[in-house]
XYZ file of C-alpha atoms in Angstrom:
505
model
C 48.902 106.644 183.048
C 48.260 108.986 185.997
C 46.380 112.224 186.455
C 47.904 115.539 185.459
C 50.317 116.945 188.012
C 48.786 119.788 190.002
C 51.550 122.101 188.824
C 50.330 121.666 185.228
C 48.288 124.601 183.917
C 44.752 123.893 182.752
C 42.906 126.134 180.311
C 39.192 126.512 179.717
C 37.992 128.099 176.483
C 34.494 129.530 176.770
C 33.387 131.410 179.870
C 29.676 130.684 180.077
C 28.125 128.890 183.027
C 29.675 125.542 182.138
C 33.099 126.968 181.321
C 33.249 128.827 184.615
C 32.126 125.711 186.482
C 34.821 123.513 184.928
C 37.448 126.163 185.614
C 36.376 126.323 189.253
C 36.650 122.544 189.602
C 40.209 122.496 188.220
C 41.148 125.540 190.261
C 39.904 124.196 193.602
C 41.674 120.909 192.846
C 44.942 122.867 192.819
C 45.814 123.644 189.184
C 46.828 126.985 187.726
C 43.889 127.868 185.463
C 43.602 130.198 182.508
C 40.332 131.371 181.037
C 39.884 132.455 177.446
C 36.897 133.832 175.571
C 36.675 135.434 172.142
C 34.468 138.228 173.494
C 36.613 141.044 174.921
C 36.397 141.366 178.699
C 34.469 138.150 179.258
C 37.458 136.199 180.533
C 38.097 138.819 183.212
C 34.395 138.877 184.095
C 34.524 135.096 184.516
C 37.591 135.392 186.759
C 35.682 137.872 188.927
C 32.580 135.654 189.016
C 34.594 132.604 190.083
C 36.313 134.704 192.738
C 32.912 135.693 194.124
C 31.875 132.023 194.272
C 35.075 131.201 196.151
C 34.147 133.915 198.651
C 30.783 132.221 199.194
C 32.517 128.878 199.773
C 34.588 130.529 202.494
C 31.432 131.983 204.061
C 29.920 128.482 204.132
C 33.109 126.987 205.654
C 33.665 124.830 202.584
C 36.968 126.506 201.771
C 39.556 128.232 203.954
C 40.466 131.852 203.359
C 44.060 130.810 202.678
C 42.979 128.260 200.054
C 40.734 130.871 198.446
C 43.570 133.366 198.214
C 45.888 130.745 196.734
C 43.242 129.736 194.204
C 42.664 133.335 193.154
C 46.390 133.740 192.571
C 46.332 130.705 190.247
C 43.404 131.972 188.152
C 44.221 134.243 185.232
C 42.386 135.543 182.167
C 44.063 134.952 178.813
C 44.023 137.643 176.154
C 44.700 135.230 173.318
C 44.905 131.515 172.599
C 48.681 131.927 172.337
C 48.784 132.411 176.110
C 47.649 128.781 176.522
C 50.793 127.399 174.872
C 52.211 125.756 178.012
C 48.931 124.221 179.240
C 48.754 120.452 179.827
C 44.992 120.329 179.289
C 42.625 122.574 177.372
C 38.887 122.045 177.876
C 36.485 123.634 175.399
C 33.009 124.814 176.450
C 31.938 126.989 173.526
C 28.941 127.128 171.195
C 27.475 123.706 170.293
C 28.386 123.961 166.625
C 30.661 121.453 164.973
C 32.381 123.964 162.698
C 33.104 126.345 165.575
C 34.620 123.614 167.727
C 36.665 122.144 164.881
C 38.150 125.514 163.980
C 39.027 126.185 167.632
C 40.892 122.907 168.035
C 42.702 123.307 164.710
C 44.045 126.608 166.002
C 44.891 125.172 169.422
C 46.773 122.262 167.882
C 49.226 124.700 166.372
C 49.774 126.457 169.703
C 49.977 123.892 172.512
C 52.661 121.268 173.028
C 52.450 117.783 171.564
C 51.704 116.263 174.961
C 48.802 118.636 175.728
C 45.474 116.871 176.201
C 42.608 118.459 174.267
C 39.039 117.973 175.506
C 35.509 119.001 174.581
C 32.598 119.363 176.963
C 30.050 118.799 174.190
C 26.812 117.113 175.228
C 25.320 116.560 171.779
C 28.019 116.529 169.111
C 30.244 113.651 168.050
C 33.616 113.647 169.800
C 34.974 111.741 166.812
C 33.761 114.405 164.386
C 35.252 117.269 166.391
C 38.567 115.455 166.772
C 38.534 114.530 163.103
C 39.685 118.061 162.282
C 42.992 117.467 164.108
C 46.261 116.187 162.720
C 46.625 114.172 165.941
C 43.123 113.142 167.068
C 44.606 110.564 169.438
C 45.023 113.171 172.177
C 41.448 114.389 171.837
C 38.769 113.255 174.306
C 35.327 114.213 175.589
C 35.015 115.463 179.163
C 31.273 115.903 179.632
C 30.565 117.635 182.947
C 27.027 118.098 184.228
C 25.652 121.472 185.246
C 26.459 122.889 187.775
C 29.945 121.398 187.355
C 31.260 122.300 190.848
C 28.332 120.469 192.502
C 27.439 117.486 190.324
C 29.942 114.628 190.648
C 29.526 112.858 187.299
C 31.904 113.288 184.355
C 31.481 111.218 181.196
C 34.920 110.539 179.732
C 34.221 109.922 176.049
C 36.660 108.200 173.720
C 36.297 109.150 170.079
C 37.033 106.620 167.376
C 40.657 107.833 167.154
C 41.258 108.640 170.847
C 44.346 106.937 172.289
C 43.821 104.773 175.361
C 46.527 106.752 177.165
C 44.694 110.022 176.539
C 41.356 108.635 177.751
C 43.018 107.160 180.834
C 44.783 110.401 181.685
C 41.517 112.331 181.319
C 39.709 109.762 183.477
C 42.310 109.854 186.240
C 42.457 113.651 186.144
C 38.694 113.923 186.595
C 38.919 111.526 189.526
C 41.782 113.538 191.051
C 39.515 116.588 190.834
C 37.052 114.842 193.143
C 34.655 113.815 190.403
C 33.177 110.402 189.614
C 34.238 109.612 186.055
C 32.638 106.981 183.845
C 34.194 105.769 180.606
C 32.126 105.531 177.441
C 32.492 105.237 173.701
C 31.477 108.037 171.368
C 27.818 107.282 170.775
C 24.894 109.729 170.378
C 23.948 110.996 173.826
C 26.914 109.195 175.420
C 25.515 107.321 178.450
C 23.090 109.604 180.258
C 21.446 111.443 177.363
C 21.058 108.182 175.451
C 19.568 106.029 178.190
C 17.457 108.785 179.780
C 15.362 109.440 176.660
C 12.498 107.078 177.661
C 12.005 108.914 180.959
C 10.774 111.906 178.988
C 9.416 110.108 175.938
C 7.123 107.701 177.781
C 5.663 110.407 180.007
C 4.919 112.495 176.927
C 3.472 109.450 175.137
C 1.056 108.699 177.998
C -0.033 112.347 177.951
C -0.459 112.372 174.151
C -2.585 109.207 174.430
C -4.857 111.074 176.881
C -3.882 108.591 179.563
C -3.236 111.208 182.235
C -2.424 114.891 182.693
C 1.134 116.135 183.364
C 0.613 116.700 187.100
C -0.672 113.154 187.594
C 2.123 111.592 185.530
C 4.737 113.592 187.433
C 3.236 112.595 190.778
C 3.260 108.914 189.822
C 6.891 109.089 188.661
C 7.903 110.723 191.950
C 5.715 109.047 194.522
C 5.488 105.599 192.943
C 8.570 105.385 190.718
C 10.953 107.009 193.194
C 12.285 109.605 190.739
C 13.262 112.955 192.257
C 11.240 114.899 189.696
C 8.617 114.058 187.122
C 9.331 114.368 183.404
C 7.170 117.449 182.883
C 8.527 119.475 185.804
C 12.094 118.408 184.994
C 11.896 119.476 181.347
C 10.351 122.766 182.475
C 13.416 123.220 184.690
C 15.895 122.217 181.978
C 14.107 124.248 179.317
C 11.829 122.649 176.748
C 13.985 123.928 173.891
C 17.146 122.489 175.446
C 15.577 119.115 176.243
C 13.977 118.814 172.821
C 17.238 119.778 171.138
C 19.035 116.894 172.848
C 16.231 114.507 171.874
C 16.365 115.696 168.272
C 20.152 115.337 168.212
C 20.085 111.762 169.522
C 17.233 110.844 167.137
C 18.969 112.287 164.092
C 22.341 110.806 165.092
C 20.745 107.362 165.265
C 19.364 107.866 161.732
C 15.861 108.618 163.064
C 15.632 105.395 165.063
C 11.992 105.106 166.179
C 13.106 104.333 169.746
C 14.259 107.948 170.071
C 11.410 109.685 168.218
C 10.787 113.203 169.617
C 7.437 114.230 171.064
C 5.018 116.215 168.921
C 3.454 117.674 172.068
C 6.839 118.987 173.194
C 7.497 120.371 169.703
C 4.254 122.359 169.903
C 5.252 123.628 173.345
C 8.571 124.908 171.997
C 6.911 126.446 168.930
C 4.531 128.336 171.199
C 7.417 129.803 173.193
C 6.437 127.966 176.362
C 9.954 126.903 177.303
C 9.431 126.262 180.991
C 10.498 128.184 184.055
C 12.738 130.576 182.121
C 9.802 131.808 180.007
C 7.247 131.666 182.810
C 5.216 128.898 181.210
C 5.906 125.381 179.990
C 3.879 122.312 180.813
C 3.016 124.306 183.932
C 2.195 127.980 184.467
C 4.787 129.718 186.673
C 3.023 133.046 187.013
C 2.892 134.296 190.594
C -0.912 134.083 190.655
C -1.193 130.761 188.790
C -2.999 127.901 190.484
C -0.853 124.852 191.140
C -1.773 121.830 189.016
C -2.678 118.933 191.281
C -2.575 115.239 190.381
C -5.776 113.303 189.998
C -6.420 111.525 193.297
C -9.318 109.139 193.806
C -11.882 109.797 196.511
C -11.965 107.574 199.553
C -13.289 104.053 198.939
C -14.027 101.162 201.326
C -11.356 98.522 201.623
C -12.140 94.999 200.385
C -13.026 92.357 202.963
C -10.266 90.058 201.674
C -8.096 89.308 198.641
C -7.049 86.061 197.027
C -3.426 85.901 195.864
C -2.860 83.752 192.801
C 0.896 83.403 192.306
C 3.503 85.478 194.113
C 2.939 88.846 192.313
C 6.539 88.811 191.050
C 8.178 92.257 191.481
C 5.160 93.337 193.573
C 5.328 90.416 196.005
C 5.956 92.690 198.996
C 2.361 93.914 198.605
C 1.097 90.697 200.215
C 2.826 91.538 203.493
C 1.579 95.142 203.355
C -1.988 93.925 202.817
C -1.740 91.620 205.813
C -0.285 94.434 207.944
C -3.313 96.543 206.989
C -5.553 93.860 208.499
C -6.959 92.567 205.220
C -7.010 88.744 205.029
C -4.986 87.214 202.190
C -5.892 83.813 200.834
C -3.090 82.279 198.801
C -3.662 79.870 195.930
C -1.220 78.109 193.629
C -1.387 79.438 190.077
C 0.625 78.270 187.083
C -0.292 81.044 184.661
C -0.229 84.387 186.316
C 0.450 86.538 189.322
C -2.573 88.523 190.397
C -4.967 89.391 193.186
C -8.610 88.422 192.998
C -10.974 90.862 194.698
C -14.274 89.961 196.429
C -16.225 91.100 193.359
C -14.385 88.496 191.309
C -12.418 91.131 189.430
C -8.656 90.894 189.217
C -5.813 93.230 190.126
C -2.556 92.726 188.205
C 0.844 94.387 187.918
C 1.304 96.370 184.692
C 2.655 93.962 182.076
C 2.271 95.782 178.760
C -1.255 94.555 178.134
C -4.474 96.568 178.433
C -7.446 96.183 180.717
C -9.941 96.165 177.842
C -8.559 92.817 176.659
C -9.848 91.013 179.739
C -13.185 90.507 181.378
C -12.613 92.496 184.561
C -9.015 93.504 185.273
C -7.526 96.571 186.953
C -3.798 97.095 186.469
C -1.519 98.738 189.040
C 1.822 100.351 188.232
C 5.333 99.311 189.137
C 6.811 100.922 192.262
C 10.463 101.155 193.140
C 9.483 100.281 196.721
C 5.843 99.479 197.498
C 6.292 100.039 201.219
C 7.730 103.534 200.800
C 5.602 104.558 197.814
C 3.008 107.188 198.706
C 0.992 106.936 195.493
C -0.122 104.128 193.193
C -1.548 104.449 189.702
C -4.400 102.180 188.605
C -5.539 101.583 185.050
C -8.963 100.369 183.959
C -11.041 100.305 180.780
C -14.611 101.411 180.131
C -15.657 97.756 180.517
C -14.135 97.315 183.956
C -16.704 96.763 186.671
C -17.099 99.897 188.817
C -17.142 97.614 191.883
C -13.786 96.074 190.935
C -12.221 99.506 190.463
C -13.673 100.705 193.764
C -12.274 97.665 195.594
C -8.867 98.190 193.976
C -8.835 101.840 195.024
C -9.894 100.953 198.564
C -7.220 98.266 198.829
C -4.345 100.623 198.078
C -5.838 103.396 200.186
C -5.902 100.942 203.080
C -2.152 100.584 202.551
C -1.757 104.338 203.036
C -1.376 105.220 199.362
C -2.926 108.013 197.361
C -4.478 106.509 194.240
C -4.441 107.976 190.738
C -6.681 106.308 188.155
C -5.318 106.758 184.641
C -6.525 105.626 181.225
C -6.155 102.125 179.829
C -2.537 102.665 178.792
C -0.425 99.549 178.178
C 2.562 99.481 180.516
C 1.068 102.389 182.466
C 3.670 105.004 183.510
C 6.524 103.672 185.650
C 6.547 100.135 184.250
C 6.913 101.139 180.599
C 9.524 103.775 181.488
C 11.693 101.419 183.530
C 11.381 98.627 180.957
C 12.630 100.900 178.187
C 15.473 102.316 180.300
C 16.576 98.763 181.145
C 16.422 97.794 177.471
C 18.522 100.737 176.285
C 21.055 100.007 179.014
C 21.456 96.362 177.950
C 21.704 97.467 174.325
C 24.422 99.990 175.207
C 26.542 97.382 176.980
C 26.132 94.930 174.107
C 27.360 97.606 171.698
C 30.409 98.494 173.772
C 29.234 101.927 174.910
C 30.047 101.394 178.587
C 30.094 98.790 181.348
C 27.080 97.876 183.469
C 28.720 99.456 186.510
C 29.465 102.732 184.738
C 25.947 102.923 183.303
C 24.392 102.421 186.741
C 26.722 105.045 188.206
C 25.985 107.499 185.406
C 22.216 107.213 185.707
C 22.238 107.545 189.494
C 24.581 110.534 189.550
C 23.804 112.183 186.214
C 20.006 112.227 186.426
C 19.457 111.148 190.029
C 17.592 107.907 189.283
C 16.578 105.908 192.381
C 18.712 103.028 191.083
C 20.679 102.145 187.990
C 19.119 100.208 185.079
C 21.007 97.026 185.923
C 20.060 97.297 189.586
C 16.454 97.516 188.398
C 16.975 94.581 186.064
C 18.298 92.384 188.878
C 15.513 93.404 191.252
C 12.709 92.918 188.736
C 13.934 89.637 187.297
C 15.841 88.900 184.127
C 12.789 88.475 181.915
C 10.582 91.236 183.312
C 11.593 94.112 181.018
C 11.605 91.877 177.955
C 8.092 90.586 178.676
C 6.681 94.094 179.217
C 8.228 95.446 176.024
C 7.228 92.394 174.020
C 3.585 92.963 175.000
C 3.865 96.691 174.273
C 5.350 95.917 170.863
C 2.330 93.731 170.024
C 0.012 96.628 170.814
C 2.137 99.293 169.112
C 4.169 97.546 166.400
C 6.053 100.629 165.221
C 9.325 99.260 166.550
C 9.464 101.777 169.406
C 8.924 99.041 171.986
C 10.603 96.141 170.196
C 13.005 94.608 172.754
C 16.644 94.767 171.733
C 18.542 91.638 170.828
C 20.678 92.207 173.929
C 17.602 92.163 176.193
C 16.257 89.084 174.405
C 19.538 87.257 174.971
C 19.545 88.315 178.611
C 16.025 86.985 179.229
C 16.473 83.822 177.160
C 19.757 82.910 178.857
C 17.940 82.975 182.186
C 15.264 80.608 180.860
C 17.917 78.191 179.586
C 19.650 78.088 182.955
C 16.358 77.296 184.630
C 15.664 74.460 182.178
C 12.717 76.168 180.491
C 11.895 75.419 176.880
C 9.411 78.240 176.494
């Protein structure tokens, strides 16, 4: 099954930001496009708005004047749904209400031809449920574009329970012909991106609610240590707290209130107070013109340790040993069967976040996971009230000697980046095991849809097959609500590795 022929008309119903964006994508690809909206005059307004954006593309040399003129000639407003009768594809981008969408597609089914592909751009509703209102749900599919649709490459092509393979394939190939990067997924709450991205927000909020660190510090650690483009607090302020919480609530409810997707009470209070982020002028941060910028906690300068002793290879943080040597700090290496850690001159230990807490040990400082320790500009450290001040000072001085800003947070198991990545990896393995999508499509979706520094399976391979399982298993011991219980898929993944290596543990 191939993509729609460029001579085939495409219709978009709903002329908000997303509807206009989808229409522009189809139009620039070469299709005749018709826009329909129930509100009088809005379709024509959308045609004018898209025309203005085409003008700007010409000004930026991204489109020729001739191509713009041809595109404008192919773009028409529709006065009624009846004018969409000869369209080969109709994409809906209307109000996120199941009854509204079902009624629209019932009406469309009686107007368009039998071979017309019907698609919804829903981000939170069940594709199966919307298509269930149709006499022929086999031709119904989800085409979930990301905003702004003309710029962001990802499109989730969602097959409902009754979607025909031929319909899903045609939608997939059409999206690719439009210059997008499609990924195929089953109809599951949140699809790929909104399902697997929940821990990025949830774990940041959880650390904040546990008084582990303030939003500015958590955001800085996620960016400068974790490699994410934005922190969870600034990103949700950009998205809109009400919008982000609504997606979280939808996924949580759709999974029958699965504890892994539990919404944040702190975010709920933010929404209730009307602090919705940038659009309201205040969210986690204050966006008033005269507001002071919130800065992350950064430790004062400390002397570097005279040497460190490396016990084990530090696992995912092994590149730190070379960085320490390059900083001129001697490293003494010792064989160690039960652990990977650094011993500081004071006798205290420095260990990679593993889901345990500092208070459980005599004198341990934890450091967070980094996507790339050489390129990271900030490292988070975690210590308890019983940690020796000298050990913490030496740990701070060590990372400062490596050129890193240091943020000391509370004694939070799994810290910030480590617990977030472990949960993202777990949800990704669980999604593959349940037939939601392939590993490759999940990695692609998370890189392109939410701009992660790498996909969950890339992380899993880099960190080691058992790393995420071990972190979550320790977190589950300390918070046995089920939120951190590793999935059966992740357990099988980690255990299979042990079997291959001959381990009986």
